CSV table of C-alpha atoms and ligand atoms in Angstrom, one decimal:
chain,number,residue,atom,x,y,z
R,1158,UNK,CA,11.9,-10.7,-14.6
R,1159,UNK,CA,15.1,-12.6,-13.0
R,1160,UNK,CA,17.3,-10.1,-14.5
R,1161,UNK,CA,15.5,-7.0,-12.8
R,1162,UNK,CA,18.6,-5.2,-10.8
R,1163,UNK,CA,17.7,-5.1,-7.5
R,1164,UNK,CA,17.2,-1.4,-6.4
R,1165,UNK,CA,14.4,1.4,-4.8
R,1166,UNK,CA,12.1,2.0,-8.1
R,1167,UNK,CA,13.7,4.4,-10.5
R,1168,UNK,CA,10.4,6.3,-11.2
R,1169,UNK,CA,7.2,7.0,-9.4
R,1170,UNK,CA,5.4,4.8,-12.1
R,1171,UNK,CA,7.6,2.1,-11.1
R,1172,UNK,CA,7.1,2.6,-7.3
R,1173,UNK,CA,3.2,2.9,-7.7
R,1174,UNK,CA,3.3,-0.2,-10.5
R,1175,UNK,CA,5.1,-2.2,-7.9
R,1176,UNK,CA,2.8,-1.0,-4.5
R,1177,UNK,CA,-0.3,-2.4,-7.0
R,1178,UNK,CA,1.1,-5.4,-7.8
R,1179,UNK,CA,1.7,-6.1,-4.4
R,1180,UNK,CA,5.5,-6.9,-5.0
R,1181,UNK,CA,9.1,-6.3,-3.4
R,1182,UNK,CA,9.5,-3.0,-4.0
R,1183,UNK,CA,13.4,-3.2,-4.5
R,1184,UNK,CA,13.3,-6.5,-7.1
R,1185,UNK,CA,9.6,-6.2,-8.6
R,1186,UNK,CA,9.7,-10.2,-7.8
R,1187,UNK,CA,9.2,-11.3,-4.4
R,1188,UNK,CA,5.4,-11.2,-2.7
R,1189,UNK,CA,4.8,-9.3,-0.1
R,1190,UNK,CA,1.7,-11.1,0.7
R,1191,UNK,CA,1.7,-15.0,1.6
R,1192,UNK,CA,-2.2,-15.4,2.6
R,1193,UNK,CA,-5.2,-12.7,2.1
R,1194,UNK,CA,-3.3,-11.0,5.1
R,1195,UNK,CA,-0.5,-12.0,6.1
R,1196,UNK,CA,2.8,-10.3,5.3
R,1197,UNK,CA,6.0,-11.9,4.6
R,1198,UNK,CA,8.7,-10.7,6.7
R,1199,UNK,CA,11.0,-10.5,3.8
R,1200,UNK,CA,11.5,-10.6,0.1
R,1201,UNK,CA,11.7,-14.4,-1.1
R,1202,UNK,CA,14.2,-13.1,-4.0
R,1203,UNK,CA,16.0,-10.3,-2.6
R,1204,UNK,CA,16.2,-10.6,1.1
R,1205,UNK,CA,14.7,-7.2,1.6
R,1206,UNK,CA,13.2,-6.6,5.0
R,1207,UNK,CA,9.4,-5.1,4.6
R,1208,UNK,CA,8.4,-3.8,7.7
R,1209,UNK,CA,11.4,-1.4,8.3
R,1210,UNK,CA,10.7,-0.7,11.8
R,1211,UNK,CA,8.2,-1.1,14.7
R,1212,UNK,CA,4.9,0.3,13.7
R,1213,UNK,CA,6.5,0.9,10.0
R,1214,UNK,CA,3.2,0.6,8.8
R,1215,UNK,CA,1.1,2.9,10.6
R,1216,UNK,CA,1.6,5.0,7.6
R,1217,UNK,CA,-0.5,3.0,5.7
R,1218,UNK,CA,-3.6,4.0,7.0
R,1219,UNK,CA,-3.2,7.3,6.0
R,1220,UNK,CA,-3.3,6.2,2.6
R,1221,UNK,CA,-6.0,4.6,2.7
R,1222,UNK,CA,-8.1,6.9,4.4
R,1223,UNK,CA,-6.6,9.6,2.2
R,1224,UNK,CA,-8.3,7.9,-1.1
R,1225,UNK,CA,-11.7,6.5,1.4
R,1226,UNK,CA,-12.2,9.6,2.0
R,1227,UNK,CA,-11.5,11.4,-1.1
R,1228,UNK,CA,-13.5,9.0,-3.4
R,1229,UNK,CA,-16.2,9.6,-0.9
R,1230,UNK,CA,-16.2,12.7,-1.2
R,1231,UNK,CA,-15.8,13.0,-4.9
R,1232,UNK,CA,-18.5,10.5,-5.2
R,1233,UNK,CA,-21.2,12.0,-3.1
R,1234,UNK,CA,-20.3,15.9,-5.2
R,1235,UNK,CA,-21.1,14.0,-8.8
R,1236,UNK,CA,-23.7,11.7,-7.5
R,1237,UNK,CA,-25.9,14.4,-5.8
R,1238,UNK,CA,-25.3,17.2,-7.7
R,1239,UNK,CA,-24.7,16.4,-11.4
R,1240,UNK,CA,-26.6,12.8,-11.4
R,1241,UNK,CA,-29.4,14.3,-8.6
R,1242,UNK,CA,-29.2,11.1,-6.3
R,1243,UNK,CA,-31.1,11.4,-3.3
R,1244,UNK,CA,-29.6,11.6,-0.1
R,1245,UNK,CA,-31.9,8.9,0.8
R,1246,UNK,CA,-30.4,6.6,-1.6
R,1247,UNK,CA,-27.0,8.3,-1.6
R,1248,UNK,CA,-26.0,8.1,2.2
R,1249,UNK,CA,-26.5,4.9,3.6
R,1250,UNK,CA,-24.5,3.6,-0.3
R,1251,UNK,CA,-21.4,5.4,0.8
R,1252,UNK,CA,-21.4,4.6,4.3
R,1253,UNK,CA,-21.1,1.2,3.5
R,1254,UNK,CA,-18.5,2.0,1.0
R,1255,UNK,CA,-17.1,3.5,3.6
R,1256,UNK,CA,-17.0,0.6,5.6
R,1257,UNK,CA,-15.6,-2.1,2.8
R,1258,UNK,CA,-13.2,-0.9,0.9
R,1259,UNK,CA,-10.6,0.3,3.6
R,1260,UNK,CA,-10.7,-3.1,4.3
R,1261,UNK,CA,-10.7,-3.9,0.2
R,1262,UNK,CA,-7.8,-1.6,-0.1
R,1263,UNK,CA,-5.5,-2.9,3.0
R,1264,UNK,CA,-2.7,-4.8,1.1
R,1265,UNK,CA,-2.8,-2.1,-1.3
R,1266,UNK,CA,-2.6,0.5,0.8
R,1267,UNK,CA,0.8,-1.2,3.0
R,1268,UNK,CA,2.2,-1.7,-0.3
R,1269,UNK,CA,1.9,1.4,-1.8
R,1270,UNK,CA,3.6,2.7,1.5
R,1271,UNK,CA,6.2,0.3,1.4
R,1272,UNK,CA,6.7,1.0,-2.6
R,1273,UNK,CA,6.7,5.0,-2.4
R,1274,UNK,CA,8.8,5.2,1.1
R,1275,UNK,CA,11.6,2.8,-1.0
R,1276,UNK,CA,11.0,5.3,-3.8
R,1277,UNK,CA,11.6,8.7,-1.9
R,1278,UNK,CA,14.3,7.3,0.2
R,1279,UNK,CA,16.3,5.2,-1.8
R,1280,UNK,CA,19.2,5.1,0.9
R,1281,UNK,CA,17.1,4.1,3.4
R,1282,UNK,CA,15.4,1.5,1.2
R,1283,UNK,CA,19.0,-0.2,0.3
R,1284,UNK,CA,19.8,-0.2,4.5
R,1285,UNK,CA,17.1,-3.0,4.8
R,1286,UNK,CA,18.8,-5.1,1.8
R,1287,UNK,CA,22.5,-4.5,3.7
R,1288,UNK,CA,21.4,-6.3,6.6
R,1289,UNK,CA,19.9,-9.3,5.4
R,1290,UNK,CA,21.9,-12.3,6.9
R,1291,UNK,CA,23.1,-10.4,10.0
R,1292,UNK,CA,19.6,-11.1,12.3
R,1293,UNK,CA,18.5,-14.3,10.2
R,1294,UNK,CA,14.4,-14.3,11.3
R,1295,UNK,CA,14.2,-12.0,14.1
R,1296,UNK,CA,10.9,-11.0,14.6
R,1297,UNK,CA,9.7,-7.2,15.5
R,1298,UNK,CA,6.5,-8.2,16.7
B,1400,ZN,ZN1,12.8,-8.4,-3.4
């Protein structure tokens, strides 16, 4: 892995592989995570600044309220009409889904931003590598 180039993912496989492992998505390598929530500022290997501006990941959420909402969705379609749940049964099961797996999903979901915003703007993505040395640990929040 220590001779991966560092650069934005080549393919949208790579960007999504990357945003699951919950990795750099320039080098692969570097963790983006250094406790069950808390985000490094930058890449241990590459230097690559994660949060690429203030509020950068806002976007996040609507990831993962895209896919809450969408497997709740699909879910409740298959489990009350082709299994025949109850809504008794069926309601109160997805509202606590509802409820956990946003929360579940959180790291994935920042990542996956982080991974597919490096992966459709590869120019933008290399702009938080070129500065790396020039601020040394400013903070943005
Ligand atoms: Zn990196």
């Amino acid at each position: 892995m220590g001779t991966n180039q560092v650069r934005p993912p080549d393919t949208l496989g790579d960007a999504i592989r990357r945003g699951f492992g919950l990795r750099c998505p320039l080098c692969g390598v570097g963790k983006l995570f250094s406790g069950l929530v808390r985000m490094e500022s930058r890449c241990h290997c590459c230097g690559f600044r994660y949060e690429r501006g203030p509020g950068y990941f806002l976007g996040s959420t609507y990831i993962n309220y895209g896919l809450t909402t969408l497997l709740t969705t699909w879910t409740y379609i298959v489990c009350r009409f082709v299994l025949g749940i109850e809504q008794r049964w069926l309601i109160p099961a997805l509202v606590g889904f509802c409820l956990v797996f946003p929360i579940l999903f959180f790291r994935y979901a920042r990542s996956l931003w982080l991974s597919l915003d490096c992966y459709f703007d590869r120019e933008g993505a290399m702009e938080g590598l070129a500065e790396e040395g020039q601020e040394g640990v400013k903070k943005t929040f």
